XYZ file of N, CA, C and O in Angstrom:
840
model
N 20.909 38.045 -86.958
C 20.318 36.669 -87.073
C 20.286 35.897 -87.994
O 19.603 35.878 -88.812
N 20.399 33.931 -87.552
C 20.538 33.528 -89.208
C 19.104 33.327 -89.705
O 18.329 33.194 -88.834
N 18.490 33.879 -91.056
C 17.469 33.757 -90.810
C 16.326 32.127 -91.190
O 15.040 32.498 -90.673
N 17.207 30.888 -90.649
C 16.951 29.797 -90.824
C 16.546 29.712 -89.103
O 16.137 28.493 -89.100
N 16.816 30.625 -87.952
C 16.929 30.243 -86.649
C 15.908 31.388 -86.339
O 16.217 31.379 -85.246
N 14.750 31.679 -87.289
C 13.705 32.639 -86.067
C 13.634 31.814 -84.747
O 13.879 30.819 -84.761
N 13.626 32.479 -83.715
C 12.563 32.288 -82.596
C 11.068 32.173 -82.494
O 10.516 32.411 -83.582
N 11.010 31.656 -82.008
C 9.514 31.215 -81.996
C 9.066 29.555 -81.618
O 9.305 28.818 -81.476
N 7.937 29.059 -82.790
C 7.514 27.749 -82.155
C 8.228 26.925 -83.976
O 8.999 27.899 -84.106
N 8.603 25.987 -83.447
C 9.099 24.993 -84.365
C 8.480 23.358 -84.131
O 7.768 22.781 -83.211
N 8.396 22.867 -85.100
C 7.976 21.437 -85.160
C 9.738 20.924 -84.679
O 10.782 21.235 -84.682
N 9.277 19.605 -84.174
C 10.368 19.019 -83.531
C 11.964 19.041 -84.559
O 12.507 19.420 -84.186
N 11.370 18.214 -85.399
C 12.329 18.221 -87.056
C 13.222 19.711 -86.814
O 14.125 19.519 -87.357
N 12.265 20.211 -86.928
C 12.889 21.782 -87.233
C 13.744 22.332 -85.894
O 14.909 23.485 -86.001
N 13.206 21.747 -84.672
C 14.113 22.517 -83.720
C 15.136 21.866 -83.635
O 16.361 22.575 -83.234
N 15.449 20.479 -84.093
C 16.430 19.701 -84.225
C 17.599 19.998 -85.116
O 18.772 20.089 -85.555
N 17.187 20.571 -86.434
C 18.146 21.296 -87.541
C 18.395 22.729 -86.993
O 19.573 23.150 -87.210
N 17.814 23.525 -86.156
C 18.252 24.530 -85.892
C 18.849 24.377 -84.530
O 19.923 25.468 -84.590
N 19.071 23.146 -84.107
C 19.949 22.707 -82.477
C 21.144 22.800 -83.395
O 22.281 22.892 -82.593
N 21.450 22.164 -84.463
C 22.210 21.623 -84.988
C 23.316 22.917 -85.524
O 24.648 22.845 -85.773
N 22.677 23.965 -85.663
C 23.497 25.223 -85.939
C 23.877 26.238 -84.696
O 24.555 27.012 -84.802
N 23.565 25.492 -83.642
C 23.463 26.677 -82.606
C 24.561 25.841 -81.897
O 25.146 24.794 -82.081
N 25.449 26.403 -80.852
C 26.789 26.278 -80.240
C 26.877 25.633 -78.972
O 27.358 24.553 -78.991
N 25.126 26.258 -78.511
C 24.757 25.415 -77.052
C 23.444 26.015 -77.027
O 22.362 26.539 -77.696
N 22.636 24.505 -76.229
C 21.741 24.239 -76.266
C 21.636 24.779 -74.648
O 22.049 23.850 -73.760
N 20.424 25.267 -74.569
C 19.902 25.719 -72.727
C 18.221 25.377 -72.686
O 17.690 25.774 -73.319
N 18.460 24.255 -71.945
C 16.726 24.117 -71.455
C 15.901 24.987 -70.306
O 17.175 24.229 -69.152
N 14.863 24.648 -70.247
C 14.266 25.360 -69.054
C 13.976 23.520 -68.573
O 14.016 22.326 -69.314
N 13.682 23.512 -67.279
C 13.517 22.251 -66.576
C 12.306 21.840 -66.172
O 11.931 21.108 -67.289
N 11.316 22.259 -65.483
C 10.229 21.854 -65.271
C 9.072 22.025 -66.553
O 9.072 23.724 -67.116
N 8.279 21.212 -67.234
C 7.743 21.594 -67.981
C 8.008 21.259 -69.401
O 7.739 21.222 -70.582
N 9.576 21.868 -69.310
C 10.386 21.101 -70.770
C 11.060 20.224 -70.628
O 10.765 19.149 -71.564
N 12.377 19.325 -70.085
C 12.742 19.101 -69.706
C 11.977 17.589 -69.087
O 11.918 16.531 -69.292
N 11.068 18.038 -67.860
C 10.754 16.986 -67.410
C 8.967 17.777 -66.561
O 8.478 18.738 -66.888
N 8.583 16.598 -67.149
C 6.280 16.637 -66.909
C 6.699 16.903 -65.538
O 5.551 15.770 -65.076
N 6.639 17.506 -64.801
C 6.724 17.894 -63.457
C 5.527 18.724 -62.828
O 5.562 18.916 -61.653
N 4.272 19.196 -63.624
C 3.280 19.708 -63.424
C 2.848 19.087 -62.086
O 2.399 20.194 -61.606
N 1.912 17.748 -62.846
C 1.352 17.159 -61.102
C 1.798 17.473 -60.112
O 1.178 17.768 -59.355
N 2.711 16.443 -60.007
C 3.604 16.955 -58.924
C 3.877 18.139 -57.879
O 3.697 18.284 -57.024
N 4.081 19.246 -59.096
C 3.749 20.571 -58.253
C 2.690 21.032 -58.080
O 2.975 21.548 -56.703
N 1.739 20.754 -58.915
C 0.489 21.074 -58.695
C 0.062 20.053 -57.126
O -0.719 20.952 -56.245
N 0.087 19.040 -57.052
C -0.465 18.207 -55.721
C 0.366 18.439 -54.704
O 0.261 19.208 -53.676
N 1.867 19.070 -54.750
C 2.639 19.747 -53.327
C 2.500 20.894 -53.142
O 2.103 21.572 -51.991
N 2.146 22.074 -54.096
C 1.583 23.111 -53.589
C -0.114 23.297 -53.004
O -0.594 24.085 -51.636
N -0.801 22.296 -53.660
C -2.084 22.090 -53.164
C -2.046 21.439 -51.434
O -2.499 21.937 -50.504
N -0.744 20.729 -51.200
C -0.917 20.001 -50.024
C -0.311 21.088 -48.435
O -0.806 20.933 -47.668
N 0.847 22.535 -49.874
C 1.338 22.790 -48.688
C 0.351 24.102 -48.368
O 0.362 24.763 -47.030
N -0.417 24.368 -49.248
C -1.641 25.386 -49.113
C -2.700 24.788 -47.777
O -3.069 26.232 -47.163
N -2.745 23.615 -47.910
C -3.407 22.877 -46.792
C -3.395 23.617 -45.481
O -3.815 23.341 -44.543
N -1.858 22.803 -45.452
C -1.189 23.564 -44.328
C -2.242 25.073 -43.564
O -1.779 24.941 -42.196
N -2.197 26.034 -44.358
C -2.266 27.348 -44.041
C -4.214 27.383 -44.038
O -4.924 28.334 -43.922
N -4.683 26.640 -44.448
C -6.508 26.692 -44.805
C -6.567 27.025 -45.569
O -7.868 27.256 -46.036
N -5.705 27.100 -46.837
C -6.545 27.215 -48.035
C -6.252 26.658 -48.934
O -5.717 25.148 -48.886
N -7.395 26.328 -49.774
C -7.662 25.268 -51.398
C -7.014 26.329 -52.528
O -7.427 27.251 -52.650
N -6.393 25.343 -53.322
C -5.755 26.443 -54.172
C -6.732 25.444 -55.318
O -6.170 23.449 -55.346
N -6.881 25.848 -56.477
C -7.409 24.890 -57.306
C -6.488 24.774 -58.912
O -5.771 25.602 -58.993
N -6.251 23.284 -58.900
C -5.404 22.853 -60.110
C -4.964 23.865 -61.373
O -4.456 24.032 -61.549
N -6.542 23.941 -61.728
C -6.438 25.185 -63.382
C -6.040 26.412 -63.127
O -5.107 26.819 -63.537
N -5.766 27.048 -61.778
C -5.209 28.208 -60.994
C -3.340 27.787 -61.247
O -2.790 28.964 -61.936
N -3.761 26.893 -60.864
C -1.929 26.495 -60.569
C -1.229 26.481 -61.599
O -0.526 26.842 -62.315
N -1.791 25.946 -63.039
C -1.369 25.546 -64.397
C -1.343 26.979 -65.114
O -0.596 27.241 -66.012
N -2.226 27.670 -64.978
C -2.448 28.788 -65.706
C -0.954 29.651 -65.494
O -0.734 30.967 -66.011
N -0.126 29.241 -64.201
C 0.576 30.446 -63.252
C 1.437 29.380 -63.831
O 2.945 29.809 -62.846
N 1.672 28.650 -64.412
C 3.232 27.577 -64.661
C 4.472 28.420 -64.984
O 4.123 29.312 -65.612
N 5.683 28.470 -64.775
C 6.877 29.009 -65.229
C 7.055 30.227 -64.128
O 8.593 30.608 -64.138
N 5.980 30.358 -63.079
C 6.653 31.605 -62.315
C 7.017 31.106 -61.082
O 7.438 29.868 -61.013
N 8.178 32.075 -60.306
C 9.004 31.599 -59.050
C 7.985 31.656 -57.834
O 7.382 31.641 -58.340
N 8.594 31.117 -56.871
C 8.095 30.341 -55.897
C 7.667 31.704 -55.370
O 6.048 32.087 -55.180
N 8.243 32.432 -55.444
C 7.948 33.968 -54.724
C 6.631 34.812 -55.294
O 6.350 34.905 -54.970
N 6.979 34.683 -56.612
C 6.107 35.518 -57.967
C 4.835 34.689 -57.701
O 3.690 34.990 -57.627
N 4.723 33.170 -57.068
C 3.768 32.287 -57.860
C 2.813 32.683 -55.868
O 1.608 32.760 -56.165
N 3.470 32.972 -54.846
C 3.015 33.130 -53.573
C 2.566 34.283 -53.983
O 1.095 34.423 -52.943
N 3.264 35.316 -54.308
C 2.601 36.465 -54.491
C 0.956 36.759 -55.083
O -0.053 37.190 -54.786
N 1.083 36.056 -55.990
C -0.246 35.882 -56.737
C -1.215 35.657 -56.216
O -2.306 35.640 -55.919
N -1.232 33.926 -55.124
C -2.087 33.474 -54.712
C -3.001 34.549 -53.344
O -3.892 34.495 -52.966
N -1.623 35.150 -52.493
C -1.845 35.746 -51.910
C -3.032 37.020 -52.384
O -4.347 37.261 -51.918
N -3.008 38.010 -53.391
C -3.699 39.057 -54.334
C -4.562 38.191 -54.553
O -5.638 38.702 -54.231
N -4.494 37.020 -55.106
C -6.028 36.305 -55.792
C -7.168 36.256 -54.898
O -8.411 35.880 -54.677
N -6.337 35.418 -53.627
C -6.940 35.206 -52.412
C -7.316 35.853 -51.063
O -8.270 35.843 -50.075
N -6.588 37.152 -51.339
C -6.785 38.417 -50.700
C -6.466 37.705 -49.118
O -7.235 37.546 -47.909
N -5.015 37.275 -49.010
C -4.570 36.418 -48.087
C -3.427 36.738 -47.723
O -2.626 37.159 -48.260
N -2.801 36.844 -46.288
C -1.265 36.998 -46.047
C -0.766 35.566 -45.494
O -1.311 34.766 -44.807
N 0.295 34.674 -45.992
C 0.657 33.483 -46.187
C 1.784 33.852 -45.012
O 2.834 34.484 -45.479
N 2.347 32.384 -44.094
C 3.834 32.571 -43.942
C 4.431 31.957 -45.019
O 4.539 30.519 -45.264
N 5.493 32.590 -45.544
C 5.582 31.984 -46.749
C 6.697 31.216 -46.631
O 6.796 30.341 -47.460
N 7.369 30.912 -45.848
C 8.302 30.697 -45.415
C 8.163 28.874 -45.333
O 8.403 27.715 -45.662
N 7.322 28.747 -44.089
C 6.694 27.417 -43.922
C 5.680 27.189 -45.460
O 5.731 25.587 -45.874
N 5.057 27.787 -46.150
C 4.706 27.211 -47.210
C 5.870 26.627 -48.142
O 5.458 25.334 -48.893
N 6.976 27.445 -48.076
C 7.791 26.930 -49.334
C 8.419 26.063 -48.943
O 8.880 24.662 -49.891
N 9.353 25.591 -47.891
C 9.455 25.012 -46.949
C 8.527 22.845 -47.050
O 8.488 22.233 -47.302
N 7.317 23.156 -47.063
C 5.792 22.195 -46.994
C 5.923 22.107 -48.568
O 5.757 21.125 -49.492
N 5.920 22.918 -49.688
C 6.024 22.943 -50.776
C 7.374 21.642 -51.322
O 7.433 20.827 -52.105
N 8.214 22.206 -50.956
C 9.877 21.500 -51.169
C 9.981 19.833 -50.810
O 10.130 19.054 -51.072
N 9.216 19.752 -49.179
C 8.547 18.406 -49.312
C 8.404 17.326 -49.637
O 8.725 16.325 -50.077
N 6.764 18.185 -49.959
C 5.970 17.534 -50.515
C 6.042 16.905 -52.027
O 6.024 15.914 -52.733
N 7.007 18.154 -53.096
C 7.240 17.720 -54.137
C 8.214 16.253 -54.298
O 8.305 15.512 -54.551
N 9.147 16.553 -53.287
C 9.728 15.333 -52.611
C 9.598 13.752 -52.761
O 10.050 12.852 -53.383
N 8.434 13.793 -52.471
C 7.554 12.879 -51.891
C 7.036 12.240 -52.962
O 6.614 11.251 -53.495
N 6.193 13.352 -54.149
C 6.031 13.173 -55.254
C 6.931 13.005 -56.515
O 6.598 12.714 -58.023
N 8.264 13.110 -55.848
C 9.285 12.807 -57.424
C 9.064 11.812 -58.096
O 9.967 11.982 -59.370
N 8.870 10.741 -57.461
C 8.804 9.765 -58.188
C 8.212 9.696 -59.438
O 7.795 8.401 -60.215
N 6.518 10.143 -59.279
C 5.626 10.205 -60.339
C 5.855 11.095 -61.884
O 5.613 10.985 -62.394
N 7.457 11.266 -61.309
C 7.780 12.762 -62.531
C 8.751 12.154 -63.825
O 9.048 10.930 -63.166
N 8.075 12.204 -64.972
C 8.351 11.480 -66.264
C 9.248 12.879 -67.066
O 9.059 14.244 -66.820
N 10.179 12.177 -67.484
C 10.600 12.857 -68.515
C 10.074 13.224 -69.863
O 9.073 12.386 -69.851
N 10.248 14.173 -70.589
C 9.375 14.883 -71.800
C 10.314 14.634 -72.739
O 11.395 15.095 -73.396
N 10.266 13.046 -73.557
C 11.075 12.286 -74.384
C 11.292 13.587 -75.691
O 11.899 13.395 -76.813
N 10.210 14.512 -76.485
C 10.318 15.242 -77.134
C 11.799 16.236 -76.476
O 12.327 16.388 -77.496
N 11.521 16.418 -75.466
C 12.860 17.160 -75.275
C 14.374 16.656 -75.358
O 14.921 16.832 -75.285
N 14.459 15.231 -74.344
C 15.525 14.678 -74.119
C 15.778 13.746 -74.303
O 16.659 13.821 -74.877
N 15.362 13.716 -75.995
C 15.829 12.999 -77.249
C 16.140 13.905 -77.779
O 17.236 13.622 -78.267
N 16.452 15.353 -77.996
C 17.106 16.423 -78.217
C 18.570 16.394 -77.381
O 19.428 16.098 -78.070
N 18.582 16.260 -76.335
C 19.618 16.587 -75.241
C 20.503 15.473 -75.854
O 21.974 15.339 -76.110
N 19.974 13.903 -75.457
C 20.864 13.121 -75.840
C 21.797 12.799 -77.068
O 22.350 12.773 -77.029
N 20.827 13.258 -78.243
C 21.174 13.331 -79.269
C 22.405 14.103 -79.364
O 23.097 14.213 -79.775
N 22.289 15.464 -78.660
C 23.173 16.326 -79.271
C 24.903 16.312 -77.513
O 25.423 16.631 -77.702
N 24.398 15.160 -76.911
C 25.041 15.141 -75.450
C 26.422 15.064 -76.506
O 27.071 13.830 -76.939
N 27.725 15.389 -75.452
C 28.827 15.515 -75.947
C 29.003 16.069 -77.301
O 30.525 16.076 -78.331
N 27.850 16.797 -77.851
C 28.275 17.726 -79.680
C 28.169 19.212 -79.502
O 28.997 19.852 -79.506
N 27.249 19.182 -78.460
C 27.109 20.607 -78.261
C 27.537 20.556 -76.628
O 27.096 20.138 -75.980
N 27.732 22.332 -76.236
C 27.912 22.638 -74.861
C 25.673 22.295 -74.595
O 24.935 23.363 -75.557
N 25.721 22.287 -72.922
C 24.271 21.647 -73.030
C 24.114 22.352 -71.543
O 25.204 22.167 -70.749
N 23.057 23.145 -71.379
C 22.812 23.473 -69.896
C 21.274 23.415 -69.591
O 20.303 23.542 -70.579
N 21.242 23.928 -68.037
C 19.755 23.542 -67.853
C 19.454 25.353 -66.579
O 20.372 25.829 -66.722
N 18.655 25.861 -67.104
C 17.916 27.570 -66.697
C 17.028 26.988 -66.212
O 15.817 27.427 -66.852
N 16.804 27.150 -64.775
C 15.366 26.728 -64.460
C 15.270 28.151 -63.582
O 15.859 28.300 -62.724
N 13.732 28.479 -63.145
C 13.031 28.911 -62.395
C 13.377 28.175 -60.533
O 13.004 28.851 -59.730
N 13.434 27.097 -60.932
C 12.835 26.434 -59.455
C 14.157 26.574 -58.729
O 15.122 27.012 -59.582
N 13.995 25.970 -57.596
C 15.061 26.281 -56.564
C 16.106 24.986 -56.687
O 15.720 23.979 -57.013
N 17.299 25.175 -56.698
C 18.427 24.330 -56.975
C 18.553 22.636 -56.778
O 18.236 22.060 -56.690
N 17.482 22.715 -54.980
C 17.456 21.534 -54.808
C 16.411 20.835 -55.364
O 16.884 19.347 -55.562
N 15.430 21.309 -56.023
C 14.238 20.437 -56.236
C 14.852 20.240 -57.855
O 14.535 19.150 -58.706
N 15.375 21.298 -58.752
C 15.850 21.251 -59.559
C 17.087 19.462 -59.633
O 17.051 19.354 -60.884
N 17.998 19.889 -58.991
C 19.075 18.872 -59.256
C 17.895 17.359 -59.176
O 18.821 16.409 -59.154
N 17.048 17.537 -57.648
C 16.584 16.000 -57.584
C 15.703 15.780 -58.792
O 15.722 14.883 -59.124
N 15.315 16.317 -59.475
C 14.152 16.050 -60.737
C 15.073 15.828 -61.945
O 14.849 14.626 -62.491
N 16.726 15.928 -61.706
C 17.543 16.180 -63.030
C 18.018 14.809 -62.579
O 18.383 13.449 -63.209
N 18.376 14.364 -61.614
C 18.875 13.137 -60.825
C 17.511 12.209 -61.368
O 18.132 10.614 -61.085
N 16.588 12.114 -60.719
C 15.558 10.859 -61.249
C 15.698 10.759 -62.304
O 14.660 9.813 -62.134
N 15.403 11.382 -62.959
C 15.272 10.917 -64.653
C 16.509 10.851 -64.884
O 16.719 10.776 -66.262
N 17.169 10.630 -64.437
C 18.987 10.440 -64.863
C 19.227 10.787 -66.443
O 19.675 10.848 -66.897
N 19.021 12.143 -65.784
C 19.470 13.541 -66.435
C 20.794 14.233 -66.833
O 21.657 14.634 -67.029
N 21.375 14.224 -65.196
C 22.202 15.581 -64.887
C 23.359 15.262 -65.545
O 23.946 16.148 -65.565
N 23.395 14.311 -65.722
C 25.452 13.727 -66.243
C 25.383 14.226 -67.379
O 26.684 14.247 -68.029
N 24.096 14.610 -68.136
C 24.458 15.092 -69.279
C 24.346 16.766 -69.603
O 24.675 17.099 -70.656
N 24.310 17.342 -68.901
C 24.597 18.866 -68.929
C 25.929 19.113 -68.457
O 26.182 18.647 -67.144
N 26.274 20.451 -69.210
C 27.496 21.004 -68.992
C 27.198 21.849 -67.670
O 28.261 22.491 -66.858
N 26.401 22.096 -67.296
C 26.054 23.389 -66.358
C 24.462 23.753 -65.924
O 23.427 23.126 -66.606
N 23.895 23.594 -64.898
C 22.880 23.733 -63.807
C 22.474 24.744 -63.727
O 23.327 25.493 -62.765
N 21.951 25.945 -63.873
C 21.839 27.446 -63.058
C 20.456 27.422 -63.070
O 19.307 27.035 -63.796
N 20.490 28.302 -61.569
C 18.456 27.789 -60.928
C 18.487 29.131 -59.963
O 19.543 29.909 -60.582
N 17.166 29.254 -59.499
C 17.073 30.464 -59.189
C 17.427 30.881 -58.371
O 17.990 32.026 -57.830
N 18.098 30.014 -57.163
C 19.477 30.199 -56.131
C 20.485 30.881 -56.594
O 21.335 31.361 -56.245
N 20.679 30.575 -57.965
C 22.174 31.353 -58.736
C 21.793 32.894 -59.121
O 23.021 33.374 -59.557
N 21.044 33.349 -59.094
C 20.716 34.513 -59.592
C 19.947 35.409 -58.782
O 19.491 35.447 -57.732
N 19.910 36.692 -59.332
C 19.130 37.868 -58.068
C 17.732 37.947 -58.805
O 17.353 38.062 -57.751
N 17.530 37.622 -59.798
C 16.110 38.033 -60.515
C 16.017 36.408 -61.234
O 16.620 36.004 -62.113
N 14.682 36.317 -61.155
C 14.245 34.765 -61.636
C 13.337 35.474 -63.234
O 13.509 36.934 -63.488
N 12.759 34.460 -64.212
C 13.063 34.720 -65.425
C 11.271 35.599 -65.260
O 10.797 34.770 -64.110
N 11.208 36.728 -65.736
C 11.156 36.977 -67.511
C 12.509 38.196 -67.226
O 12.346 38.571 -68.341
N 13.509 38.023 -66.299
C 14.845 38.303 -66.278
C 15.519 37.578 -67.124
O 15.025 36.459 -66.954
N 16.074 38.217 -68.111
C 17.097 37.287 -68.420
C 18.442 36.676 -68.174
O 19.279 35.749 -68.318
N 18.817 36.741 -66.672
C 19.673 36.502 -66.056
C 19.616 35.077 -65.743
O 21.398 35.180 -65.625
N 18.655 34.580 -65.661
C 19.285 32.937 -65.575
C 19.593 32.326 -66.822
O 20.716 31.505 -66.510
N 19.358 33.078 -68.546
C 19.307 32.648 -69.205
C 21.347 33.181 -69.405
O 21.980 32.505 -69.900
N 21.476 34.232 -69.330
C 22.809 34.665 -69.271
C 23.695 34.179 -68.754
O 24.788 33.954 -68.831
N 23.776 33.890 -67.307
C 24.435 32.835 -66.170
C 24.817 32.053 -66.819
O 26.040 31.646 -66.510
N 23.693 31.310 -67.825
C 24.242 29.892 -67.931
C 24.703 29.783 -69.244
O 25.319 29.130 -69.476
N 24.352 30.866 -70.222
C 25.331 31.047 -70.981
C 27.006 31.523 -70.777
O 27.724 30.780 -71.574
N 27.096 31.949 -69.703
C 28.377 32.646 -69.656
C 29.262 31.424 -68.535
O 30.013 31.437 -68.918
N 28.649 30.420 -68.100
C 28.370 29.208 -67.335
C 29.495 28.710 -68.413
O 30.505 27.668 -67.652
N 28.873 28.659 -69.420
C 29.036 27.499 -70.630
C 30.257 28.093 -71.691
O 30.465 27.400 -72.631
N 30.397 29.405 -70.971
C 31.453 30.089 -72.075
C 30.951 30.349 -73.815
O 31.488 30.050 -74.365
N 29.878 30.539 -73.668
C 28.693 30.897 -75.095
C 28.280 32.226 -75.337
O 27.560 31.956 -74.078
N 28.407 32.488 -75.946
C 27.528 34.293 -75.944
C 26.284 33.292 -76.498
O 26.061 32.924 -77.581
N 25.207 34.417 -75.854
C 23.813 34.266 -76.363
C 23.083 34.171 -77.630
O 22.406 33.481 -77.809
N 24.172 34.863 -78.896
C 23.449 34.991 -80.110
C 23.759 33.317 -80.394
O 23.261 32.883 -81.450
N 24.454 32.475 -79.772
C 25.287 31.377 -80.279
C 24.544 30.465 -79.737
O 24.833 29.180 -79.782
N 23.310 30.856 -78.874
C 22.928 29.131 -78.064
C 21.288 29.683 -78.400
O 21.083 30.608 -79.173
N 20.655 28.515 -78.405
C 19.301 28.016 -78.944
C 18.199 27.723 -76.868
O 19.188 26.607 -77.069
N 17.539 28.271 -76.612
C 16.891 27.802 -75.847
C 15.780 27.050 -75.933
O 14.587 27.626 -76.951
N 15.282 26.020 -75.331
C 14.024 25.744 -75.158
C 13.392 25.830 -74.088
O 14.014 25.434 -72.823
N 11.926 26.639 -74.127
C 11.150 27.213 -72.769
C 9.736 25.938 -73.252
O 9.466 26.368 -74.309
N 8.883 26.375 -72.033
C 7.496 26.113 -72.062
C 6.583 27.257 -71.384
O 5.729 26.924 -71.459
N 7.671 28.585 -71.608
C 6.310 29.726 -70.127
C 6.367 31.052 -71.261
O 7.802 31.227 -71.411
N 5.825 31.798 -70.664
C 5.714 33.065 -71.239
C 7.232 33.710 -70.662
O 7.425 34.246 -71.297
N 7.100 33.497 -69.375
C 8.346 33.915 -68.349
C 9.312 34.070 -69.415
O 10.324 34.671 -69.375
N 9.765 32.317 -69.278
C 11.093 32.132 -70.173
C 11.061 32.599 -71.727
O 12.270 33.004 -71.889
N 10.471 32.667 -72.271
C 10.298 33.477 -73.372
C 10.867 34.678 -73.685
O 11.574 34.852 -74.563
N 9.996 35.657 -72.554
C 10.007 36.717 -72.221
C 11.512 36.917 -72.114
O 12.781 37.790 -72.693
N 12.250 36.269 -71.085
C 13.399 35.852 -70.640
C 15.057 36.050 -71.685
O 15.489 36.629 -71.978
N 14.338 34.710 -72.579
C 15.127 34.807 -73.557
C 15.467 35.712 -74.649
O 16.300 36.126 -74.846
N 14.205 36.345 -75.108
C 14.170 37.312 -76.008
C 14.760 38.524 -75.674
O 15.662 39.381 -76.595
N 14.579 39.045 -74.306
C 15.512 40.304 -73.720
C 16.590 40.023 -73.761
O 17.777 41.086 -73.116
N 17.415 38.623 -73.853
C 18.623 38.280 -73.277
C 19.218 38.736 -74.433
O 20.832 38.013 -74.691
N 18.679 38.132 -75.997
C 19.634 38.125 -76.927
C 19.637 36.815 -77.602
O 20.145 36.599 -78.161
N 18.781 36.056 -76.799
C 19.011 34.583 -76.871
C 17.793 34.030 -78.174
O 16.557 34.287 -77.972
N 17.695 32.928 -78.948
C 16.649 32.587 -79.657
C 16.546 31.612 -78.913
O 16.614 30.758 -78.365
N 14.912 31.677 -78.715
C 14.205 30.193 -78.194
C 13.551 29.832 -79.177
O 12.974 30.175 -79.886
N 12.825 28.577 -78.807
C 11.846 27.676 -79.483
C 10.498 27.400 -78.155
O 11.101 27.119 -76.746
N 9.149 27.845 -78.610
C 8.192 27.823 -77.621
C 8.008 26.115 -77.978
O 7.167 25.444 -78.706
N 8.127 25.348 -76.933
C 7.604 23.801 -77.371
C 6.497 23.398 -76.809
O 5.620 22.393 -76.695
N 5.396 24.649 -76.399
C 4.020 24.067 -75.900
C 3.025 23.047 -76.677
O 2.226 22.765 -76.054
N 3.447 23.997 -78.227
C 2.269 23.444 -79.324
C 2.925 21.650 -79.495
O 2.206 21.068 -79.957
N 4.321 20.666 -78.991
C 4.362 19.870 -79.367
C 3.497 18.674 -78.463
O 3.470 18.809 -77.314
N 3.452 17.740 -79.234
C 3.140 16.435 -78.689
C 3.224 15.661 -77.397
O 4.494 15.362 -77.554
N 2.497 16.181 -76.538
C 3.363 15.343 -74.585
C 3.818 14.291 -75.042
O 2.818 13.088 -75.753
N 4.649 13.460 -74.856
C 4.979 11.898 -74.428
C 5.347 11.470 -76.229
O 4.854 9.622 -76.345
N 5.714 12.232 -77.318
C 5.629 11.136 -78.340
C 7.143 11.597 -78.610
O 7.308 12.961 -78.771
N 7.744 11.477 -80.115
C 8.965 11.391 -80.551
C 8.939 11.224 -82.127
O 8.066 11.089 -82.567
């Protein structure tokens, strides 16, 4: 590992400098490229109401980054209920697409994407379902900037398994040690580290400022 590219937090200028040293940049989608938390929170709340359940938004945000299956399991355990998971997931997808116009890009991160488009290999590696990830990237006019988009539907295990990142790096033909990951969740950072990727935790960056 290059000493100037250690994993962990970094200021935006430092992140840009580190990105310049990498061969490829891999980005999480929700919470990293896209400020989609409110849309997802509203979608999950709408879906749980169909099952007669109420979801607290603070509870939701504390579990951001979980895959749909893991999130549903956490809800069932926390509320001691059994849900029709297929029904809930279908309702979440429908509600999220209804709210998709409210999603904004995270300029801190999308500015880096645009700065390195055509210069570095760029990929998305998301715990979200492919339909919603692609819809989000299209909504924000970002999809055309990436060389690959890998989602939960493309792998057997979600983050914190490193499989999504490994699949993304293979798709763009770049080894993990030559990639730099941008993430905003504990699951994603664990996945990157266990896969041999350097990663930057962007959660301390001021949202909406470049």
